[in-house]
Coordinates of C-alpha atoms in Angstrom, one line a residue:
Chain A
M30 CA 102.7 57.7 134.2
E31 CA 103.8 60.8 132.4
K32 CA 104.8 58.7 129.4
A33 CA 101.4 56.9 129.3
K34 CA 99.6 60.3 129.4
Y35 CA 101.8 61.6 126.6
T36 CA 101.1 58.5 124.4
F37 CA 97.4 58.8 125.0
F38 CA 97.3 62.5 123.9
S39 CA 99.5 61.6 121.0
V40 CA 97.1 58.9 119.8
L41 CA 94.2 61.3 120.3
K42 CA 96.0 64.0 118.3
Y43 CA 96.9 61.8 115.3
G44 CA 93.6 60.0 115.5
S45 CA 91.7 63.2 115.1
L46 CA 94.0 64.5 112.4
L47 CA 93.5 61.3 110.4
L48 CA 89.7 61.5 110.9
G49 CA 89.7 65.1 109.7
A50 CA 91.8 64.1 106.6
F51 CA 89.5 61.2 106.0
A52 CA 86.4 63.4 106.2
A53 CA 88.0 65.9 103.8
L54 CA 89.1 63.4 101.3
L55 CA 86.4 60.7 101.3
P56 CA 83.8 62.6 99.3
L57 CA 86.5 63.4 96.7
V58 CA 88.1 60.0 96.5
V59 CA 84.7 58.3 95.9
V60 CA 84.0 60.7 93.0
L61 CA 87.5 59.8 91.6
F62 CA 86.6 56.1 91.9
T63 CA 83.3 56.6 90.2
S64 CA 84.8 58.6 87.3
F65 CA 86.7 55.5 86.2
K66 CA 83.8 53.0 86.4
S67 CA 81.8 51.7 83.5
R68 CA 78.0 51.6 83.6
E69 CA 77.8 47.9 84.5
E70 CA 80.5 48.4 87.2
M71 CA 78.4 51.2 88.7
A72 CA 75.4 48.9 89.0
N73 CA 77.5 46.0 90.6
S74 CA 79.7 47.9 93.1
T75 CA 79.1 50.2 96.0
A76 CA 80.3 53.8 96.1
L77 CA 83.3 52.8 98.2
T78 CA 84.7 50.2 95.8
P79 CA 87.7 51.2 93.8
P80 CA 87.4 50.9 90.0
E81 CA 88.6 47.8 88.2
D82 CA 90.4 49.7 85.5
W83 CA 92.2 52.8 86.6
L84 CA 92.9 53.7 83.0
N85 CA 89.3 53.7 81.8
F86 CA 89.1 57.3 80.5
D87 CA 85.9 56.8 78.5
N88 CA 83.8 58.9 81.0
Y89 CA 86.4 61.7 80.8
K90 CA 86.2 61.7 77.1
R91 CA 82.4 61.9 77.1
A92 CA 82.3 64.5 79.8
F93 CA 84.9 66.6 78.1
F94 CA 83.5 66.6 74.6
E95 CA 79.8 66.3 75.3
G96 CA 80.0 68.9 78.0
N97 CA 81.9 71.2 75.7
M98 CA 84.6 71.7 78.3
T99 CA 87.0 73.3 75.8
V100 CA 84.6 76.2 75.5
G101 CA 84.2 76.4 79.2
F102 CA 87.9 76.5 79.9
M103 CA 88.5 79.1 77.1
N104 CA 85.8 81.4 78.4
T105 CA 87.0 81.0 82.0
V106 CA 90.5 81.9 81.0
I107 CA 89.4 85.0 79.1
V108 CA 87.1 86.3 81.8
L109 CA 89.6 85.4 84.6
T110 CA 92.6 87.0 82.9
I111 CA 91.0 90.3 81.9
S112 CA 89.0 90.8 85.1
I113 CA 91.9 90.0 87.4
G114 CA 94.3 92.1 85.4
G115 CA 91.8 95.0 85.5
A116 CA 91.0 94.6 89.2
I117 CA 94.7 94.6 90.1
L118 CA 95.4 97.7 88.0
I119 CA 92.5 99.8 89.2
G120 CA 92.9 98.4 92.8
T121 CA 96.5 99.5 93.0
M122 CA 95.6 102.9 91.5
I123 CA 92.9 103.7 94.0
A124 CA 95.1 102.4 96.8
Y125 CA 98.0 104.5 95.7
I126 CA 96.1 107.8 95.8
L127 CA 94.3 106.8 99.1
S128 CA 97.5 106.0 100.9
R129 CA 99.8 108.7 99.4
F130 CA 97.6 111.8 99.1
E131 CA 95.4 113.7 101.4
F132 CA 92.4 115.1 99.6
K133 CA 88.8 116.0 100.1
G134 CA 86.5 113.1 99.7
K135 CA 89.1 110.5 100.7
N136 CA 87.1 109.3 103.6
V137 CA 83.9 109.3 101.6
I138 CA 85.6 107.0 99.0
M139 CA 86.8 104.6 101.8
A140 CA 83.3 104.5 103.3
L141 CA 81.7 103.9 99.9
F142 CA 83.9 100.8 99.3
L143 CA 83.4 99.6 102.9
F144 CA 79.6 99.9 102.8
A145 CA 79.4 98.1 99.5
V146 CA 80.7 94.9 101.2
L147 CA 77.5 94.7 103.3
I148 CA 75.3 94.5 100.3
P149 CA 74.7 90.7 99.9
G150 CA 75.9 90.0 96.3
V151 CA 73.2 87.6 95.0
T152 CA 70.3 89.8 96.0
T153 CA 71.1 93.0 94.2
Q154 CA 71.4 90.9 91.0
V155 CA 67.7 91.6 90.5
A156 CA 68.6 95.3 89.8
T157 CA 72.1 94.7 88.5
F158 CA 70.5 92.5 85.8
Q159 CA 68.5 95.5 84.5
I160 CA 71.6 97.6 84.4
I161 CA 73.7 95.1 82.5
N162 CA 70.7 94.7 80.2
D163 CA 70.4 98.5 79.7
L164 CA 74.1 98.7 78.8
G165 CA 73.5 96.0 76.2
L166 CA 75.9 93.7 77.9
F167 CA 73.6 90.7 78.6
N168 CA 75.0 87.5 77.1
T169 CA 78.5 89.0 76.5
R170 CA 81.7 88.2 78.3
A171 CA 82.0 91.9 79.2
S172 CA 79.1 91.5 81.7
A173 CA 81.0 89.1 83.9
I174 CA 84.3 90.9 83.4
L175 CA 82.9 94.2 84.5
L176 CA 81.1 92.6 87.5
F177 CA 84.3 90.8 88.6
M178 CA 86.6 93.7 88.0
G179 CA 85.0 96.0 90.6
T180 CA 87.5 96.3 93.4
D181 CA 86.5 95.2 96.9
I182 CA 87.6 96.8 100.1
I183 CA 89.7 93.8 101.0
S184 CA 92.0 94.1 98.0
I185 CA 92.2 97.9 98.6
Y186 CA 93.2 97.3 102.2
I187 CA 95.9 94.9 101.3
F188 CA 97.3 97.3 98.7
I189 CA 97.2 100.2 101.1
Q190 CA 98.9 98.2 103.8
F191 CA 101.8 97.4 101.5
I192 CA 102.0 100.9 100.1
N193 CA 102.2 102.3 103.6
Q194 CA 105.2 100.0 104.2
I195 CA 107.0 101.5 101.2
S196 CA 109.1 104.4 102.4
N197 CA 108.0 107.8 101.3
Q198 CA 111.7 108.7 100.9
L199 CA 111.7 106.6 97.8
D200 CA 109.0 108.8 96.2
E201 CA 110.8 111.9 97.4
S202 CA 114.2 111.0 95.9
A203 CA 112.5 110.0 92.7
M204 CA 110.8 113.5 92.7
L205 CA 114.2 115.1 93.1
D206 CA 115.2 113.3 89.9
G207 CA 112.2 114.9 88.3
A208 CA 110.0 111.8 88.1
S209 CA 106.3 112.4 87.7
Y210 CA 103.7 110.7 89.9
L211 CA 102.9 108.4 87.1
T212 CA 106.5 107.3 86.8
I213 CA 106.7 106.8 90.6
F214 CA 103.6 104.7 90.5
G215 CA 104.7 102.6 87.6
R216 CA 108.4 102.3 88.4
I217 CA 108.5 102.2 92.2
I218 CA 105.2 101.4 93.7
L219 CA 103.9 98.7 91.3
P220 CA 107.1 96.6 91.4
L221 CA 107.3 96.8 95.1
L222 CA 103.7 95.7 95.4
K223 CA 104.4 92.2 93.9
P224 CA 103.6 90.2 97.1
A225 CA 100.3 92.1 97.5
I226 CA 99.5 91.6 93.9
A227 CA 100.1 87.9 94.2
T228 CA 97.8 87.8 97.2
V229 CA 94.9 89.5 95.4
F230 CA 95.6 87.5 92.3
I231 CA 95.2 84.3 94.2
V232 CA 92.2 85.2 96.3
K233 CA 90.3 86.8 93.4
G234 CA 91.4 84.1 91.0
V235 CA 89.9 81.3 93.2
A236 CA 86.7 83.3 93.6
I237 CA 86.3 83.9 89.9
Y238 CA 87.1 80.4 88.8
N239 CA 84.6 79.0 91.3
D240 CA 81.9 81.6 90.8
F241 CA 78.6 80.2 89.5
Y242 CA 75.8 82.7 89.5
I243 CA 77.3 85.6 87.6
P244 CA 78.0 83.6 84.4
F245 CA 74.8 81.6 85.1
L246 CA 72.7 84.7 85.1
Y247 CA 74.5 87.0 82.6
M248 CA 75.9 84.7 80.0
P249 CA 73.4 81.8 79.5
K250 CA 74.4 81.5 75.9
E251 CA 75.9 78.0 75.1
D252 CA 79.2 79.3 73.6
L253 CA 79.7 81.7 76.5
Q254 CA 79.6 79.0 79.2
V255 CA 82.4 78.9 81.8
V256 CA 83.7 75.9 83.7
S257 CA 81.1 76.3 86.4
T258 CA 78.1 76.6 84.1
A259 CA 79.4 73.9 81.9
L260 CA 79.5 71.5 84.8
F261 CA 76.1 72.7 86.0
K262 CA 74.6 71.6 82.7
F263 CA 75.4 68.0 83.5
K264 CA 72.5 68.1 85.9
G265 CA 69.8 67.7 83.3
P266 CA 70.8 65.2 80.6
Y267 CA 73.1 63.1 82.8
G268 CA 70.8 63.1 85.8
T269 CA 71.6 59.7 87.0
Q270 CA 74.8 58.9 85.0
W271 CA 77.0 59.6 88.0
E272 CA 80.1 58.1 86.2
I273 CA 79.9 60.9 83.6
I274 CA 79.1 63.6 86.2
S275 CA 82.0 62.4 88.3
A276 CA 84.4 62.7 85.4
G277 CA 83.1 66.2 84.8
I278 CA 83.7 67.1 88.4
M279 CA 87.3 65.7 88.3
I280 CA 88.0 67.7 85.1
V281 CA 86.9 70.9 86.8
I282 CA 88.8 70.1 90.0
L283 CA 92.1 69.2 88.3
P284 CA 93.3 72.7 87.5
T285 CA 92.6 73.7 91.1
L286 CA 94.6 70.8 92.4
I287 CA 97.5 71.6 90.1
A288 CA 97.5 75.2 91.0
F289 CA 97.2 74.3 94.7
L290 CA 100.1 71.9 94.6
S291 CA 102.4 74.2 92.7
L292 CA 101.5 77.4 94.5
Q293 CA 100.8 76.1 98.0
K294 CA 103.0 78.6 99.9
Y295 CA 101.6 81.6 98.1
I296 CA 98.0 80.4 98.4
Y297 CA 98.3 80.0 102.2
N298 CA 99.9 83.5 102.4
G299 CA 97.2 84.9 100.1
F300 CA 94.4 83.7 102.3
T301 CA 95.9 84.7 105.6
Q302 CA 96.8 88.1 104.3
G303 CA 93.5 88.5 102.5
A304 CA 91.5 88.0 105.6
V305 CA 93.6 89.1 108.5
K306 CA 94.9 92.4 107.3
Chain B
M20 CA 89.0 109.1 79.2
T21 CA 91.3 109.5 76.2
N22 CA 94.1 110.7 78.4
Q23 CA 94.3 107.5 80.3
P24 CA 97.8 106.3 81.3
G25 CA 99.0 103.6 79.0
G26 CA 96.2 104.4 76.6
G27 CA 97.3 107.9 75.9
G28 CA 100.8 107.0 74.9
S29 CA 104.1 108.7 75.5
R30 CA 103.0 112.2 74.4
F31 CA 100.6 112.3 77.4
A32 CA 103.2 111.0 79.8
L33 CA 105.6 113.7 78.5
S34 CA 103.2 116.5 79.0
F35 CA 102.1 115.1 82.3
S36 CA 105.5 115.2 83.8
S37 CA 106.0 118.8 82.7
L38 CA 103.1 119.8 85.0
S39 CA 103.9 121.0 88.5
Y40 CA 103.6 118.4 91.2
K41 CA 100.5 120.1 92.6
A42 CA 98.7 119.9 89.3
Q43 CA 100.0 116.4 88.7
R44 CA 98.5 115.5 92.1
R45 CA 95.1 116.8 91.1
V46 CA 95.1 115.0 87.8
I47 CA 96.2 111.8 89.2
I48 CA 93.7 111.7 92.0
V49 CA 90.9 112.2 89.5
L50 CA 92.4 109.8 87.0
F51 CA 93.1 107.0 89.4
S52 CA 89.8 107.1 91.2
L53 CA 87.6 107.5 88.1
I54 CA 87.3 103.9 86.9
P55 CA 87.1 102.3 90.4
L56 CA 84.4 104.7 91.5
A57 CA 82.5 104.4 88.2
L58 CA 82.5 100.6 88.6
L59 CA 81.5 100.9 92.2
V60 CA 78.7 103.2 91.6
T61 CA 77.4 101.4 88.5
F62 CA 77.4 97.9 90.0
S63 CA 76.9 98.5 93.7
Y64 CA 75.1 101.7 94.4
L65 CA 73.0 102.1 91.3
P66 CA 71.6 98.5 91.7
L67 CA 71.0 99.4 95.4
Y68 CA 69.1 102.5 94.5
R69 CA 67.1 100.7 91.8
M70 CA 66.4 97.8 94.1
V71 CA 64.8 100.1 96.6
Y72 CA 62.9 101.9 93.9
Y73 CA 61.5 98.7 92.3
S74 CA 60.5 97.4 95.7
F75 CA 57.6 99.8 95.7
F76 CA 56.2 98.6 92.4
S77 CA 54.5 95.6 90.9
W78 CA 56.6 94.8 87.9
N79 CA 57.4 91.7 85.8
G80 CA 60.9 92.8 84.9
F81 CA 60.5 93.7 81.2
S82 CA 57.1 95.3 80.7
K83 CA 57.0 99.1 80.3
N84 CA 54.3 99.3 82.9
L85 CA 55.4 99.7 86.5
T86 CA 52.4 99.9 88.9
F87 CA 53.1 101.7 92.1
V88 CA 51.9 99.6 95.0
G89 CA 53.5 101.4 98.0
F90 CA 54.4 99.0 100.8
D91 CA 52.3 96.1 99.5
N92 CA 55.4 94.0 98.6
Y93 CA 56.8 94.5 102.1
V94 CA 53.4 93.6 103.7
T95 CA 53.4 90.4 101.6
I96 CA 56.9 89.4 102.8
F97 CA 56.1 89.8 106.4
T98 CA 52.6 88.3 106.4
R99 CA 53.1 85.3 104.1
P100 CA 55.1 82.5 105.8
E101 CA 56.4 81.2 102.5
Y102 CA 58.5 84.3 102.2
F103 CA 59.6 85.2 105.7
G104 CA 59.4 81.7 107.2
V105 CA 62.5 80.6 105.2
F106 CA 64.7 82.5 107.7
K107 CA 64.3 79.5 109.9
V108 CA 66.5 77.6 107.5
S109 CA 69.3 80.2 108.3
L110 CA 69.4 78.9 111.9
Y111 CA 70.8 75.6 110.7
Y112 CA 73.6 77.3 108.8
F113 CA 74.2 79.7 111.7
F114 CA 74.6 76.8 114.1
A115 CA 76.8 75.0 111.6
T116 CA 79.3 77.9 111.5
F117 CA 80.0 77.5 115.2
V118 CA 80.6 73.8 114.7
Q119 CA 82.8 74.7 111.8
M120 CA 84.8 77.3 113.7
A121 CA 85.3 74.9 116.7
I122 CA 86.7 72.2 114.3
A123 CA 88.9 74.8 112.6
L124 CA 90.2 76.1 115.9
Y125 CA 91.0 72.6 117.1
F126 CA 92.9 71.7 114.0
A127 CA 94.7 75.0 113.8
T128 CA 95.9 74.7 117.4
I129 CA 97.1 71.1 116.9
L130 CA 98.9 71.9 113.7
S131 CA 100.6 75.0 115.1
F132 CA 102.7 72.8 117.3
R133 CA 105.1 70.1 116.2
V134 CA 103.3 67.4 114.3
R135 CA 104.4 64.7 111.9
G136 CA 103.0 65.2 108.4
K137 CA 102.0 68.8 109.2
N138 CA 102.0 70.0 105.6
F139 CA 100.0 67.1 104.4
F140 CA 97.3 67.6 107.0
K141 CA 97.3 71.3 106.5
G142 CA 96.8 70.9 102.7
V143 CA 94.1 68.3 103.0
L144 CA 92.1 70.2 105.5
F145 CA 92.3 73.5 103.5
F146 CA 91.9 72.1 100.0
P147 CA 88.0 71.8 100.0
Y148 CA 87.7 75.5 100.4
L149 CA 89.4 76.1 97.0
L150 CA 87.0 73.8 95.1
N151 CA 84.4 74.9 92.6
G152 CA 80.9 75.4 94.2
V153 CA 79.1 73.5 91.5
A154 CA 81.6 70.6 91.8
I155 CA 81.0 70.5 95.6
A156 CA 77.3 70.5 95.1
F157 CA 77.6 67.5 92.8
I158 CA 80.0 65.7 95.0
F159 CA 77.6 66.0 97.9
M160 CA 74.6 65.1 95.8
Y161 CA 76.5 61.8 95.2
F162 CA 77.5 61.6 98.8
F163 CA 73.9 61.9 100.1
R164 CA 72.0 60.0 97.4
P165 CA 70.5 56.6 98.1
D166 CA 73.3 54.1 97.9
G167 CA 75.7 56.9 97.7
T168 CA 78.9 57.5 99.7
L169 CA 77.3 58.0 103.1
D170 CA 75.0 55.0 102.8
A171 CA 77.8 52.7 101.7
L172 CA 80.0 54.0 104.6
L173 CA 77.2 53.4 107.2
R174 CA 76.7 49.8 105.8
L175 CA 80.4 49.2 106.0
F176 CA 80.3 50.0 109.7
G177 CA 77.1 48.0 110.3
L178 CA 75.1 51.1 110.8
G179 CA 72.8 50.4 107.9
E180 CA 69.7 50.9 110.0
Y181 CA 70.4 54.6 110.3
I182 CA 70.2 55.2 106.5
Q183 CA 67.9 58.0 105.6
L184 CA 66.7 59.9 102.6
W185 CA 69.4 62.5 103.4
L186 CA 68.1 65.0 100.8
G187 CA 64.5 63.8 100.7
N188 CA 63.5 64.1 104.4
P189 CA 62.5 67.6 105.3
D190 CA 63.6 67.0 108.9
I191 CA 67.2 66.1 107.9
I192 CA 67.8 67.9 104.6
N193 CA 69.0 71.2 106.2
I194 CA 71.4 69.3 108.4
S195 CA 72.8 67.5 105.4
L196 CA 73.2 70.8 103.5
A197 CA 74.6 72.7 106.5
G198 CA 77.1 69.8 106.9
T199 CA 78.1 70.3 103.3
S200 CA 78.7 73.9 104.1
V201 CA 80.9 73.0 107.0
W202 CA 82.9 70.7 104.8
R203 CA 83.3 73.5 102.3
Y204 CA 84.2 76.4 104.5
M205 CA 86.0 74.8 107.5
G206 CA 89.3 75.1 105.7
F207 CA 89.0 78.8 105.3
N208 CA 88.5 79.4 109.1
F209 CA 91.3 76.8 109.7
I210 CA 93.9 78.6 107.6
I211 CA 93.1 82.0 109.0
F212 CA 93.3 80.7 112.6
L213 CA 96.6 78.9 111.7
G214 CA 98.0 82.1 110.3
V215 CA 97.2 84.1 113.4
I216 CA 98.4 81.4 115.8
S217 CA 101.7 81.0 114.0
S218 CA 102.3 84.7 114.2
I219 CA 102.5 84.5 118.0
P220 CA 106.2 84.8 118.9
S221 CA 107.6 81.5 120.1
D222 CA 109.3 82.9 123.1
I223 CA 105.9 83.5 124.7
Y224 CA 105.4 79.7 124.7
E225 CA 108.9 79.1 126.0
A226 CA 108.3 81.5 128.9
A227 CA 105.0 79.7 129.6
D228 CA 106.8 76.4 129.5
I229 CA 109.3 77.6 132.1
D230 CA 106.4 78.8 134.3
G231 CA 105.0 75.2 134.1
A232 CA 102.0 75.9 131.8
N233 CA 100.6 72.9 130.1
R234 CA 99.1 72.8 126.6
W235 CA 95.6 73.7 127.8
H236 CA 96.9 76.7 129.7
Q237 CA 98.8 77.8 126.6
F238 CA 95.6 77.5 124.6
R239 CA 93.5 79.3 127.1
Y240 CA 95.8 82.1 128.0
I241 CA 98.0 82.6 125.0
I242 CA 96.2 81.4 121.9
V243 CA 92.6 82.4 122.6
P244 CA 93.3 86.0 123.5
S245 CA 95.5 86.6 120.5
I246 CA 92.9 85.3 118.0
R247 CA 89.8 86.8 119.7
R248 CA 89.5 89.6 117.1
I249 CA 89.6 87.0 114.3
I250 CA 87.0 84.9 116.0
E251 CA 84.8 88.0 116.3
L252 CA 85.3 88.9 112.7
N253 CA 84.4 85.3 111.7
V254 CA 81.2 85.4 113.8
I255 CA 80.1 88.5 111.9
L256 CA 80.9 86.9 108.6
S257 CA 79.1 83.7 109.5
I258 CA 75.9 85.4 110.6
S259 CA 75.6 87.4 107.4
G260 CA 76.8 84.3 105.6
A261 CA 74.1 82.2 107.2
I262 CA 71.4 84.7 106.1
A263 CA 72.7 84.8 102.6
V264 CA 73.1 81.1 101.8
F265 CA 72.5 80.4 98.2
E266 CA 74.7 78.3 96.0
I267 CA 74.9 74.9 97.6
P268 CA 71.2 74.4 98.3
Y269 CA 70.2 76.0 95.0
I270 CA 72.3 73.5 93.0
M271 CA 71.8 70.5 95.2
T272 CA 68.1 70.6 95.9
G273 CA 66.7 73.7 94.1
G274 CA 65.2 74.6 97.4
A275 CA 63.0 71.6 97.6
N276 CA 61.8 69.7 100.7
G277 CA 62.0 72.8 103.0
S278 CA 65.6 73.6 102.1
S279 CA 64.9 76.9 100.5
T280 CA 66.7 79.9 101.9
F281 CA 65.7 83.5 101.7
V282 CA 68.1 84.2 98.8
I283 CA 66.8 81.3 96.8
Q284 CA 63.3 82.6 97.4
T285 CA 64.4 86.1 96.3
V286 CA 66.1 84.8 93.1
D287 CA 63.2 82.5 92.2
T288 CA 60.6 85.2 92.9
A289 CA 62.3 87.7 90.6
F290 CA 63.8 85.5 87.8
K291 CA 61.6 82.4 87.8
F292 CA 58.2 83.9 88.7
G293 CA 58.9 87.3 87.1
K294 CA 57.9 89.2 90.3
F295 CA 60.7 91.8 90.2
G296 CA 59.0 94.2 92.6
L297 CA 58.5 91.6 95.2
G298 CA 62.0 90.2 94.7
S299 CA 63.5 93.6 95.1
A300 CA 61.6 94.2 98.3
M301 CA 62.9 90.8 99.6
A302 CA 66.4 91.9 98.7
V303 CA 65.9 95.2 100.6
V304 CA 64.7 93.3 103.7
L305 CA 67.7 91.1 103.5
L306 CA 70.1 94.0 103.2
I307 CA 68.5 95.8 106.2
I308 CA 68.8 92.6 108.3
V309 CA 72.5 92.2 107.4
I310 CA 73.2 95.8 108.2
L311 CA 71.3 95.6 111.6
V312 CA 73.2 92.4 112.5
T313 CA 76.5 94.0 111.6
L314 CA 75.8 97.1 113.7
I315 CA 74.6 95.1 116.7
Q316 CA 77.7 92.9 116.5
N317 CA 80.0 95.9 116.2
K318 CA 78.5 97.5 119.2
L319 CA 78.6 94.3 121.3
F320 CA 82.2 93.7 120.5
K321 CA 83.2 97.3 121.0
E322 CA 81.7 97.4 124.5
K323 CA 83.3 94.1 125.4
G324 CA 86.7 95.3 124.2
A325 CA 86.5 98.5 126.2

């Protein structure tokens, strides 16, 4: 009796897990199938049929070259590297002074960062657009870089949490050796913040790689397109050519998949720490 | 700005370290907060200020003439159903987030105990969250299109009669889009829940086992209380998320067939139809709603916690 009950729940458990995995994978797998199909094959098969030739890369070639994906990836890498590097540097700096020093205006700064989260990002674009325009940054990479670089309260919190865990005695003994605050920050705090930096790197990196509307609004110029906007352009000319669009989708997803498989552990940690702390 | 660390070179570092610690402290506080605050003010608060300012004007976004119209823009928003009525669409997404959290909680609970293929399931359930929004929009345009993935699947199971115009029928379109949003964000809730549940010390379960508690009891009395705060946080995030839905419906349908959300309306009003004043007023309304919702939530949860 006990055994039968156990088996029943076991079936239920694995059944639901398989169903969940199926639901998560099916939309992706179908797109993978489609990306290898030829025009005629598209017409003569249903969405669920696997392709006849798994090595038919014609659609990938067309998507990659006609979609100017090289430009997209190059711009994404530039924007991503500079804005994450900048965000991490200034994020650790502000977190350092907020966690180590008591000074007037400290709470005001915290409150300013906290309140900024409430402002729904897309809507202020109406006014942000004017500011970027006034600064003469419209249609430059600097626009997206500056907009992504701004630190958010979540990164600041993560850094503060970690800095608070670093013993103050380390700072004090460095001060006995005559180290300046800059040296303490650069030689002690930053190296010990590595796990927090990895967390922010991953969370922000995913957000920037996937962001659509900032490059869409601020860098509409053809040679400034990023991966997202390059893919979005497929909507017009390839309207019904789903085999080309599918190849484009797979090209955009592939780097995410590789990053996920190779950094799995850090990615999970990144997201739990990013949200819970 | 010339005396930036790194930019200023070793001469600056040298003279900096010869300062007293008290002076150093002052310099470093100013130096280290300058850029972050400048960015915050320029790209969060200045837009906010300007947004409120523009909302009282009739303006096309580039002309030198701004005509002061007082509260006219706000009156328009609240009296014309094509502007305010779109909030009904948010209800679909709001409801969807509860479905999403329930699924996430279920899988997180199962996968926090011993399961074969744990890492595989964990990865597969979380992975959609990492995907590019434009890619997801396209994937689901293909999923819902006539003869697309969903139709083929229904035919396979002999359910062909239920086939609909998933993105063409105004009665169904928002369910399809909210479903897409569940697919996209479930993994996020899931991984957060999983993280919290696995941080519960295992001896608590062991003690419960000895006391004869079954899985349901463990879920009810150990897991739920320890993740309550996270659930509350997620509820807040999902309400403001449901109000601010943009990307997926914007790319998939462009807001057609009754799938337009308030943010799509705002962006279209400002950028497509060149009504910056009205668009700004809509953004202000949205911001006020989000703040109100957050405040109410906070108050409710605080009272419950006390």
